[in-house]
């Protein structure tokens, strides 16, 4: 499938075309990849390995910060392939095959950083953190600001640190008891 995608043509390769290219039966393709989503996920993982993107999803706020530099370095090592993955129909389809895992990973990072944060706020924070940790953030810094390598990783790392610190303070504030609640209830009792 990787070869068929690289050859282009604008259309996503069918399972039949993949089977013919691999010189196996279509049933064999389905045995290893029972759904289109799994085939695309397999393609994404193969392309990442091939291009040196071995960073993976973050497992904690600290892990997120530690992985930004290596992730950006892997994007800088093969920019044409990375750009192709986010600008072509095939690349976006393969990338989207990991969306459930991606959402789960970033939701978990936010839950660790700010356990008391409201669910809607957690989703917004996870989405922004994931954007900063993606090829979309990388390409924006590269194309609009001419930042690559360490300066790009530093900028994204700084943004992630600031957001995580803010989330931590918001999360703590939302689960901390209101220091004035008891005072207001006991002091200002209406007279009968």
XYZ file of N, CA, C and O in Angstrom:
768
model
N 0.830 -1.191 0.000
C 0.000 0.000 0.000
C 0.871 1.249 0.000
O 0.533 2.222 -0.663
N 1.975 1.201 0.728
C 2.864 2.364 0.765
C 3.362 2.700 -0.643
O 3.369 3.863 -1.036
N 3.761 1.702 -1.402
C 4.240 1.941 -2.762
C 3.127 2.508 -3.640
O 3.352 3.433 -4.427
N 1.930 1.979 -3.508
C 0.803 2.476 -4.294
C 0.476 3.922 -3.938
O 0.191 4.738 -4.819
N 0.540 4.252 -2.672
C 0.269 5.624 -2.240
C 1.351 6.559 -2.766
O 1.053 7.648 -3.264
N 2.611 6.137 -2.681
C 3.711 6.977 -3.149
C 3.641 7.213 -4.653
O 4.018 8.273 -5.137
N 3.115 6.219 -5.387
C 2.981 6.385 -6.829
C 1.876 7.365 -7.168
O 1.845 7.915 -8.257
N 0.982 7.568 -6.211
C -0.039 8.601 -6.354
C -1.198 8.211 -7.230
O -1.612 7.066 -7.282
N -1.681 9.200 -7.935
C -2.858 8.994 -8.742
C -4.096 9.578 -8.074
O -5.164 9.620 -8.663
N -3.970 10.033 -6.838
C -5.070 10.706 -6.184
C -6.107 9.801 -5.540
O -6.895 10.251 -4.737
N -6.147 8.548 -5.906
C -7.136 7.633 -5.352
C -6.497 6.755 -4.292
O -5.341 6.357 -4.418
N -7.283 6.435 -3.255
C -6.787 5.493 -2.255
C -6.755 4.108 -2.887
O -7.721 3.695 -3.522
N -5.670 3.383 -2.712
C -5.600 2.038 -3.271
C -6.637 1.113 -2.632
O -6.888 1.182 -1.439
N -7.224 0.286 -3.446
C -8.188 -0.693 -2.946
C -7.447 -1.883 -2.344
O -6.248 -2.076 -2.600
N -8.171 -2.674 -1.552
C -7.563 -3.884 -1.006
C -7.145 -4.818 -2.136
O -6.131 -5.505 -2.026
N -7.918 -4.836 -3.211
C -7.563 -5.676 -4.364
C -6.230 -5.218 -4.958
O -5.363 -6.041 -5.261
N -6.051 -3.904 -5.112
C -4.794 -3.386 -5.671
C -3.621 -3.701 -4.742
O -2.528 -4.043 -5.205
N -3.846 -3.600 -3.435
C -2.799 -3.927 -2.464
C -2.428 -5.402 -2.592
O -1.247 -5.763 -2.612
N -3.427 -6.259 -2.689
C -3.175 -7.703 -2.815
C -2.399 -8.011 -4.088
O -1.435 -8.786 -4.064
N -2.799 -7.396 -5.196
C -2.090 -7.633 -6.462
C -0.640 -7.177 -6.368
O 0.267 -7.881 -6.807
N -0.414 -6.019 -5.765
C 0.939 -5.487 -5.653
C 1.808 -6.382 -4.765
O 2.987 -6.586 -5.033
N 1.204 -6.907 -3.697
C 1.941 -7.775 -2.766
C 1.999 -9.224 -3.259
O 2.634 -10.056 -2.614
N 1.327 -9.491 -4.343
C 1.261 -10.835 -4.933
C 0.713 -11.856 -3.940
O 1.256 -12.945 -3.760
N -0.388 -11.461 -3.295
C -1.121 -12.343 -2.397
C -2.597 -12.230 -2.755
O -2.992 -11.371 -3.545
N -3.397 -13.083 -2.153
C -4.829 -12.993 -2.407
C -5.435 -11.852 -1.588
O -4.881 -11.436 -0.566
N -6.584 -11.400 -2.026
C -7.280 -10.335 -1.296
C -7.678 -10.818 0.100
O -7.676 -10.058 1.061
N -7.968 -12.118 0.205
C -8.307 -12.709 1.508
C -7.131 -12.572 2.470
O -7.319 -12.296 3.659
N -5.926 -12.727 1.982
C -4.738 -12.582 2.823
C -4.632 -11.157 3.364
O -4.318 -10.956 4.544
N -4.911 -10.175 2.537
C -4.888 -8.776 2.992
C -5.910 -8.599 4.106
O -5.612 -8.037 5.158
N -7.131 -9.128 3.889
C -8.179 -9.003 4.914
C -7.845 -9.776 6.189
O -8.248 -9.392 7.271
N -7.112 -10.870 6.065
C -6.732 -11.644 7.251
C -5.820 -10.816 8.166
O -5.941 -10.859 9.380
N -4.917 -10.074 7.565
C -3.984 -9.248 8.353
C -4.578 -7.884 8.712
O -4.212 -7.302 9.731
N -5.462 -7.387 7.853
C -6.084 -6.075 8.057
C -7.587 -6.225 7.797
O -8.051 -5.958 6.686
N -8.340 -6.653 8.817
C -9.761 -6.960 8.632
C -10.639 -5.767 8.239
O -11.748 -5.950 7.777
N -10.142 -4.545 8.404
C -10.934 -3.378 8.021
C -10.035 -2.366 7.322
O -8.811 -2.399 7.434
N -10.670 -1.465 6.625
C -9.944 -0.398 5.932
C -9.165 0.460 6.950
O -8.034 0.868 6.692
N -9.796 0.701 8.106
C -9.147 1.503 9.137
C -7.854 0.847 9.619
O -6.851 1.516 9.823
N -7.886 -0.474 9.791
C -6.675 -1.172 10.241
C -5.594 -1.177 9.161
O -4.407 -1.094 9.466
N -6.005 -1.262 7.916
C -5.043 -1.197 6.816
C -4.386 0.191 6.789
O -3.166 0.310 6.680
N -5.188 1.241 6.935
C -4.637 2.597 6.945
C -3.751 2.829 8.164
O -2.710 3.480 8.079
N -4.168 2.286 9.314
C -3.350 2.407 10.518
C -2.009 1.700 10.311
O -0.954 2.224 10.678
N -2.044 0.520 9.712
C -0.809 -0.201 9.408
C 0.087 0.587 8.465
O 1.313 0.625 8.631
N -0.531 1.252 7.481
C 0.234 2.089 6.558
C 0.896 3.242 7.308
O 2.086 3.511 7.135
N 0.133 3.913 8.183
C 0.677 5.039 8.946
C 1.859 4.593 9.805
O 2.898 5.246 9.847
N 1.697 3.470 10.493
C 2.776 2.972 11.348
C 3.999 2.592 10.518
O 5.133 2.862 10.912
N 3.777 1.980 9.351
C 4.889 1.625 8.456
C 5.630 2.879 7.993
O 6.867 2.931 8.027
N 4.882 3.896 7.563
C 5.511 5.124 7.085
C 6.297 5.810 8.198
O 7.394 6.317 7.969
N 5.743 5.805 9.401
C 6.465 6.404 10.530
C 7.778 5.681 10.795
O 8.817 6.309 10.994
N 7.733 4.347 10.798
C 8.975 3.574 11.011
C 9.973 3.862 9.907
O 11.154 4.073 10.158
N 9.495 3.862 8.673
C 10.362 4.070 7.513
C 11.039 5.445 7.567
O 12.209 5.580 7.223
N 10.298 6.449 8.008
C 10.835 7.807 8.027
C 11.444 8.207 9.359
O 11.795 9.365 9.562
N 11.557 7.262 10.277
C 12.238 7.536 11.532
C 11.385 8.181 12.611
O 11.905 8.658 13.608
N 10.063 8.226 12.407
C 9.175 8.795 13.428
C 8.840 7.666 14.400
O 7.984 6.845 14.151
N 9.560 7.622 15.514
C 9.393 6.530 16.472
C 8.931 7.039 17.848
O 9.016 6.336 18.826
N 8.476 8.258 17.887
C 8.178 8.888 19.158
C 6.894 8.357 19.781
O 6.855 8.027 20.952
N 5.828 8.279 19.046
C 4.564 7.761 19.564
C 3.787 8.763 20.388
O 4.162 9.917 20.532
N 2.699 8.282 20.944
C 1.800 9.125 21.732
C 2.379 9.363 23.128
O 2.964 8.461 23.721
N 2.185 10.561 23.654
C 2.671 10.831 25.009
C 1.812 10.114 26.043
O 0.616 9.900 25.838
N 2.432 9.744 27.156
C 1.719 9.030 28.217
C 1.505 9.874 29.461
O 0.780 9.476 30.362
N 2.150 11.037 29.520
C 2.025 11.917 30.679
C 2.438 13.322 30.250
O 3.036 13.489 29.179
N 2.164 14.321 31.079
C 2.634 15.666 30.737
C 4.157 15.729 30.554
O 4.638 16.338 29.597
N 4.900 15.074 31.421
C 6.367 15.076 31.297
C 6.810 14.371 30.014
O 7.744 14.814 29.334
N 6.133 13.288 29.685
C 6.447 12.547 28.470
C 6.163 13.393 27.230
O 6.926 13.376 26.274
N 5.088 14.144 27.264
C 4.752 15.040 26.159
C 5.880 16.040 25.935
O 6.356 16.221 24.811
N 6.333 16.666 26.995
C 7.431 17.630 26.882
C 8.717 16.967 26.382
O 9.437 17.541 25.563
N 8.997 15.768 26.865
C 10.234 15.080 26.476
C 10.222 14.643 25.016
O 11.278 14.545 24.390
N 9.047 14.388 24.458
C 8.964 13.847 23.094
C 8.879 14.903 22.003
O 9.028 14.575 20.822
N 8.641 16.157 22.360
C 8.472 17.182 21.323
C 9.737 17.333 20.477
O 9.667 17.353 19.256
N 10.894 17.441 21.105
C 12.146 17.600 20.357
C 12.399 16.460 19.387
O 12.621 16.694 18.190
N 12.369 15.200 19.858
C 12.584 14.093 18.927
C 11.533 14.016 17.817
O 11.856 13.668 16.676
N 10.280 14.376 18.124
C 9.244 14.341 17.095
C 9.531 15.368 16.009
O 9.493 15.060 14.814
N 9.851 16.592 16.411
C 10.144 17.635 15.430
C 11.398 17.281 14.622
O 11.455 17.520 13.420
N 12.393 16.680 15.264
C 13.605 16.266 14.553
C 13.275 15.213 13.495
O 13.818 15.241 12.389
N 12.366 14.294 13.833
C 11.999 13.265 12.851
C 11.243 13.894 11.682
O 11.401 13.463 10.542
N 10.437 14.931 11.948
C 9.745 15.615 10.845
C 10.760 16.347 9.961
O 10.659 16.314 8.739
N 11.743 17.002 10.593
C 12.764 17.722 9.832
C 13.616 16.778 8.982
O 14.138 17.179 7.944
N 13.736 15.533 9.409
C 14.570 14.560 8.680
C 13.950 14.140 7.358
O 14.665 13.733 6.439
N 12.621 14.213 7.239
C 11.969 13.820 5.982
C 10.773 14.729 5.708
O 9.628 14.285 5.712
N 11.042 16.012 5.465
C 9.948 16.977 5.329
C 8.982 16.677 4.184
O 7.774 16.853 4.343
N 9.481 16.222 3.045
C 8.583 15.973 1.908
C 7.555 14.904 2.247
O 6.370 15.043 1.927
N 8.002 13.844 2.913
C 7.070 12.776 3.271
C 6.056 13.261 4.309
O 4.878 12.926 4.241
N 6.505 14.029 5.276
C 5.606 14.517 6.318
C 4.578 15.467 5.714
O 3.385 15.384 6.007
N 5.022 16.360 4.854
C 4.092 17.287 4.197
C 3.071 16.502 3.374
O 1.876 16.804 3.404
N 3.535 15.467 2.679
C 2.623 14.627 1.906
C 1.574 13.950 2.771
O 0.424 13.783 2.367
N 1.964 13.594 3.977
C 1.032 12.903 4.871
C -0.073 13.803 5.398
O -1.113 13.322 5.802
N 0.175 15.109 5.423
C -0.874 15.988 5.947
C -1.567 16.789 4.851
O -2.536 17.487 5.128
N -1.081 16.667 3.613
C -1.698 17.441 2.538
C -2.384 16.587 1.478
O -3.105 17.126 0.652
N -2.156 15.285 1.482
C -2.799 14.432 0.482
C -3.969 13.675 1.107
O -4.000 13.430 2.310
N -4.889 13.306 0.254
C -6.057 12.550 0.710
C -5.622 11.231 1.356
O -6.110 10.864 2.418
N -4.680 10.523 0.723
C -4.216 9.251 1.268
C -3.516 9.440 2.606
O -3.707 8.674 3.535
N -2.687 10.469 2.686
C -1.970 10.726 3.930
C -2.920 11.061 5.063
O -2.782 10.565 6.181
N -3.908 11.915 4.777
C -4.880 12.274 5.815
C -5.721 11.073 6.236
O -6.038 10.922 7.416
N -6.065 10.218 5.286
C -6.838 9.015 5.630
C -6.022 8.098 6.535
O -6.530 7.571 7.530
N -4.754 7.915 6.207
C -3.899 7.067 7.043
C -3.718 7.694 8.419
O -3.812 7.009 9.448
N -3.499 8.991 8.459
C -3.311 9.687 9.735
C -4.565 9.586 10.596
O -4.498 9.370 11.793
N -5.724 9.760 9.990
C -6.975 9.731 10.762
C -7.269 8.354 11.339
O -8.057 8.234 12.273
N -6.615 7.325 10.829
C -6.836 5.980 11.376
C -6.394 5.889 12.833
O -6.825 5.006 13.563
N -5.536 6.821 13.263
C -5.074 6.838 14.655
C -5.818 7.851 15.525
O -5.453 8.051 16.691
N -6.839 8.494 14.975
C -7.548 9.525 15.744
C -8.077 9.036 17.094
O -7.894 9.740 18.095
N -8.712 7.878 17.181
C -9.196 7.451 18.510
C -8.070 7.309 19.537
O -8.193 7.768 20.674
N -6.957 6.710 19.137
C -5.819 6.557 20.047
C -5.212 7.919 20.401
O -4.815 8.156 21.541
N -5.153 8.786 19.408
C -4.593 10.121 19.613
C -5.445 10.883 20.634
O -4.921 11.477 21.580
N -6.754 10.874 20.433
C -7.647 11.578 21.368
C -7.515 11.012 22.783
O -7.428 11.755 23.758
N -7.500 9.696 22.874
C -7.390 9.047 24.188
C -6.089 9.432 24.889
O -6.080 9.745 26.079
N -4.986 9.433 24.149
C -3.678 9.763 24.744
C -3.660 11.203 25.259
O -3.220 11.461 26.386
N -4.146 12.137 24.458
C -4.087 13.535 24.881
C -5.118 13.851 25.956
O -4.860 14.682 26.827
N -6.250 13.172 25.940
C -7.220 13.332 27.031
C -6.591 12.837 28.335
O -6.776 13.451 29.390
N -5.847 11.741 28.269
C -5.197 11.207 29.470
C -4.135 12.165 30.001
O -3.998 12.352 31.210
N -3.373 12.795 29.106
C -2.367 13.772 29.526
C -3.043 14.933 30.251
O -2.597 15.360 31.315
N -4.132 15.432 29.695
C -4.846 16.555 30.320
C -5.441 16.126 31.657
O -5.380 16.871 32.634
N -5.990 14.926 31.719
C -6.569 14.441 32.975
C -5.504 14.355 34.076
O -5.778 14.637 35.239
N -4.277 14.001 33.697
C -3.181 13.956 34.673
C -2.742 15.366 35.074
O -2.434 15.625 36.230
N -2.717 16.264 34.094
C -2.258 17.629 34.362
C -3.283 18.431 35.161
O -2.911 19.262 35.981
N -4.562 18.189 34.913
C -5.622 18.978 35.554
C -6.828 18.093 35.828
O -7.830 18.161 35.137
N -6.729 17.229 36.846
C -7.797 16.251 37.088
C -9.164 16.851 37.394
O -10.178 16.233 37.128
N -9.229 18.062 37.900
C -10.520 18.646 38.245
C -11.129 19.494 37.147
O -12.193 20.067 37.325
N -10.475 19.576 36.011
C -10.950 20.422 34.918
C -12.239 19.850 34.332
O -12.367 18.636 34.164
N -13.182 20.725 34.015
C -14.453 20.296 33.417
C -14.197 19.561 32.105
O -13.237 19.870 31.389
N -15.077 18.623 31.779
C -14.883 17.762 30.604
C -14.726 18.563 29.309
O -13.838 18.296 28.506
N -15.566 19.557 29.103
C -15.453 20.365 27.887
C -14.124 21.090 27.798
O -13.540 21.222 26.720
N -13.649 21.566 28.937
C -12.356 22.242 28.978
C -11.227 21.248 28.730
O -10.223 21.578 28.088
N -11.366 20.026 29.248
C -10.357 18.989 29.001
C -10.236 18.713 27.510
O -9.131 18.577 26.987
N -11.371 18.641 26.835
C -11.351 18.363 25.395
C -10.643 19.478 24.637
O -9.815 19.207 23.767
N -10.949 20.722 24.961
C -10.280 21.845 24.290
C -8.779 21.809 24.535
O -7.984 21.999 23.611
N -8.391 21.575 25.770
C -6.965 21.540 26.112
C -6.260 20.392 25.392
O -5.162 20.566 24.860
N -6.895 19.222 25.366
C -6.301 18.069 24.681
C -6.119 18.356 23.196
O -5.085 18.016 22.604
N -7.104 19.004 22.592
C -7.026 19.325 21.163
C -5.867 20.277 20.871
O -5.115 20.089 19.914
N -5.699 21.291 21.708
C -4.620 22.264 21.487
C -3.252 21.615 21.729
O -2.316 21.819 20.954
N -3.135 20.814 22.784
C -1.861 20.126 23.039
C -1.509 19.210 21.878
O -0.358 19.155 21.442
N -2.497 18.505 21.362
C -2.250 17.600 20.242
C -1.829 18.387 19.001
O -0.940 17.971 18.269
N -2.431 19.548 18.776
C -2.038 20.381 17.641
C -0.577 20.806 17.763
O 0.179 20.757 16.792
N -0.172 21.192 18.959
C 1.218 21.601 19.178
C 2.194 20.443 18.973
O 3.356 20.654 18.624
N 1.720 19.228 19.167
C 2.549 18.024 19.080
C 2.417 17.350 17.714
O 2.699 16.190 17.565
N 1.995 18.084 16.709
C 1.685 17.451 15.428
C 2.475 18.032 14.269
O 3.116 19.077 14.385
N 2.348 17.372 13.140
C 2.959 17.870 11.912
C 2.325 19.184 11.483
O 2.964 19.983 10.804
N 1.092 19.430 11.894
C 0.450 20.699 11.553
C 1.139 21.863 12.278
O 1.345 22.929 11.697
N 1.470 21.686 13.539
C 2.223 22.702 14.265
C 3.604 22.886 13.656
O 4.078 24.014 13.462
N 4.245 21.769 13.333
C 5.576 21.788 12.732
C 5.569 22.539 11.404
O 6.420 23.403 11.169
N 4.593 22.228 10.545
C 4.577 22.851 9.210
C 4.275 24.343 9.304
O 4.806 25.145 8.544
N 3.447 24.737 10.265
C 3.155 26.160 10.432
C 4.415 26.923 10.846
O 4.727 27.980 10.278
N 5.154 26.396 11.796
C 6.401 27.046 12.212
C 7.409 27.073 11.064
O 8.130 28.064 10.874
N 7.461 26.017 10.313
C 8.409 25.879 9.210
C 8.085 26.849 8.067
O 8.955 27.563 7.584
N 6.812 26.856 7.648
C 6.460 27.633 6.462
C 6.196 29.102 6.747
O 6.500 29.952 5.928
N 5.589 29.411 7.887
C 5.240 30.801 8.146
C 6.283 31.551 8.972
O 6.303 32.779 8.967
N 7.139 30.820 9.690
C 8.113 31.475 10.560
C 9.551 31.041 10.287
O 10.472 31.489 10.969
N 9.758 30.149 9.327
C 11.095 29.636 8.988
C 11.797 29.039 10.202
O 13.017 29.134 10.340
N 11.027 28.432 11.098
C 11.603 27.761 12.269
C 11.656 26.261 12.010
O 10.644 25.635 11.704
N 12.831 25.697 12.130
C 12.992 24.249 12.020
C 13.922 23.806 13.139
O 14.485 24.622 13.861
N 14.065 22.514 13.266
C 15.005 21.973 14.235
C 14.739 22.405 15.660
O 13.599 22.501 16.106
N 15.811 22.702 16.365
C 15.716 23.030 17.788
C 14.867 24.278 18.060
O 14.060 24.261 18.994
N 14.985 25.358 17.284
C 14.117 26.512 17.560
C 12.620 26.171 17.484
O 11.833 26.648 18.295
N 12.240 25.346 16.524
C 10.827 24.939 16.414
C 10.429 24.101 17.616
O 9.372 24.317 18.218
N 11.277 23.146 17.980
C 10.987 22.287 19.133
C 10.928 23.125 20.418
O 10.054 22.896 21.266
N 11.833 24.096 20.539
C 11.827 24.970 21.719
C 10.534 25.776 21.796
O 9.946 25.934 22.868
N 10.096 26.332 20.669
C 8.866 27.128 20.650
C 7.658 26.277 21.027
O 6.823 26.684 21.841
N 7.565 25.097 20.449
C 6.435 24.219 20.761
C 6.513 23.722 22.202
O 5.493 23.653 22.887
N 7.714 23.405 22.661
C 7.886 22.973 24.042
C 7.485 24.061 25.023
O 6.825 23.806 26.030
N 7.871 25.303 24.716
C 7.485 26.432 25.566
C 5.966 26.568 25.626
O 5.384 26.734 26.701
N 5.301 26.488 24.473
C 3.839 26.618 24.434
C 3.172 25.503 25.235
O 2.212 25.738 25.972
N 3.689 24.293 25.110
C 3.130 23.163 25.867
C 3.336 23.380 27.362
O 2.424 23.153 28.164
N 4.536 23.827 27.761
C 4.796 24.092 29.193
C 3.839 25.134 29.760
O 3.302 24.956 30.846
N 3.630 26.204 29.020
C 2.740 27.269 29.484
C 1.315 26.744 29.620
O 0.641 26.984 30.631
N 0.867 26.003 28.628
C -0.494 25.461 28.675
C -0.648 24.454 29.817
O -1.640 24.490 30.554
N 0.328 23.580 29.993
C 0.249 22.604 31.087
C 0.235 23.294 32.453
O -0.512 22.886 33.349
N 1.044 24.336 32.618
C 1.055 25.065 33.889
C -0.304 25.727 34.140
O -0.834 25.685 35.256
N -0.879 26.301 33.106
C -2.192 26.925 33.247
C -3.252 25.866 33.568
O -4.108 26.093 34.429
N -3.183 24.745 32.890
C -4.144 23.663 33.160
C -4.029 23.175 34.596
O -5.043 22.922 35.254
N -2.790 23.054 35.065
C -2.584 22.589 36.438
C -3.227 23.546 37.431
O -3.910 23.125 38.363
N -3.032 24.845 37.213
C -3.632 25.814 38.136
C -5.150 25.835 38.020
O -5.849 25.933 39.015
N -5.679 25.689 36.826
C -7.139 25.651 36.649
C -7.721 24.385 37.257
O -8.785 24.423 37.866
N -7.032 23.274 37.052
C -7.509 22.011 37.614
C -7.516 22.040 39.121
O -8.453 21.588 39.769
N -6.469 22.611 39.714
C -6.392 22.706 41.173
C -7.469 23.644 41.705
O -8.088 23.372 42.732
N -7.710 24.727 40.993
C -8.719 25.694 41.439
C -10.117 25.099 41.381
O -10.947 25.369 42.241
N -10.366 24.245 40.392
C -11.720 23.708 40.260
C -12.017 22.609 41.276
O -13.167 22.311 41.533
N -10.977 22.002 41.869
C -11.248 20.964 42.869
C -10.984 21.452 44.287
O -11.313 20.793 45.248
N -10.396 22.653 44.412
C -10.138 23.194 45.755
C -11.445 23.709 46.348
O -12.276 24.254 45.642
N -11.615 23.525 47.639
C -12.827 24.049 48.262
C -12.813 25.575 48.241
O -11.762 26.201 48.284
N -13.979 26.145 48.157
C -14.115 27.597 48.170
C -13.855 28.094 49.596
O -14.596 27.755 50.516
N -12.793 28.885 49.828
C -12.447 29.302 51.184
C -13.501 30.227 51.799
O -13.570 30.371 53.011
N -14.341 30.818 50.999
C -15.342 31.747 51.514
C -16.702 31.096 51.726
O -17.590 31.694 52.314
N -16.879 29.870 51.237
C -18.194 29.231 51.327
C -18.646 29.079 52.771
O -19.770 29.449 53.114
N -17.808 28.570 53.626
C -18.194 28.355 55.021
C -18.414 29.695 55.716
O -19.375 29.876 56.460
N -17.543 30.656 55.445
C -17.659 31.970 56.069
C -18.995 32.621 55.693
O -19.717 33.127 56.527
N -19.344 32.574 54.419
C -20.579 33.206 53.965
C -21.799 32.521 54.551
O -22.749 33.188 54.961
N -21.780 31.204 54.598
C -22.932 30.471 55.101
C -23.123 30.690 56.598
O -24.236 30.839 57.072
N -22.054 30.726 57.384
C -22.208 30.825 58.838
C -22.355 32.261 59.316
O -22.975 32.529 60.329
N -21.801 33.244 58.585
C -21.798 34.598 59.050
C -23.038 35.373 58.630
O -23.590 36.133 59.386
N -23.461 35.147 57.420
C -24.556 35.954 56.891
C -25.859 35.179 56.882
O -26.468 34.966 55.853
N -26.312 34.786 58.045
C -27.597 34.092 58.172
C -28.709 35.128 58.237
O -28.611 36.096 58.982
N -29.709 34.934 57.435
C -30.807 35.900 57.488
C -31.500 35.852 58.850
O -31.598 34.811 59.472
N -31.951 37.018 59.316
C -32.651 37.077 60.606
C -34.088 36.646 60.415
O -34.710 36.914 59.404
N -34.618 35.992 61.428
C -36.003 35.526 61.350
C -36.941 36.580 61.835
O -36.715 37.365 62.675
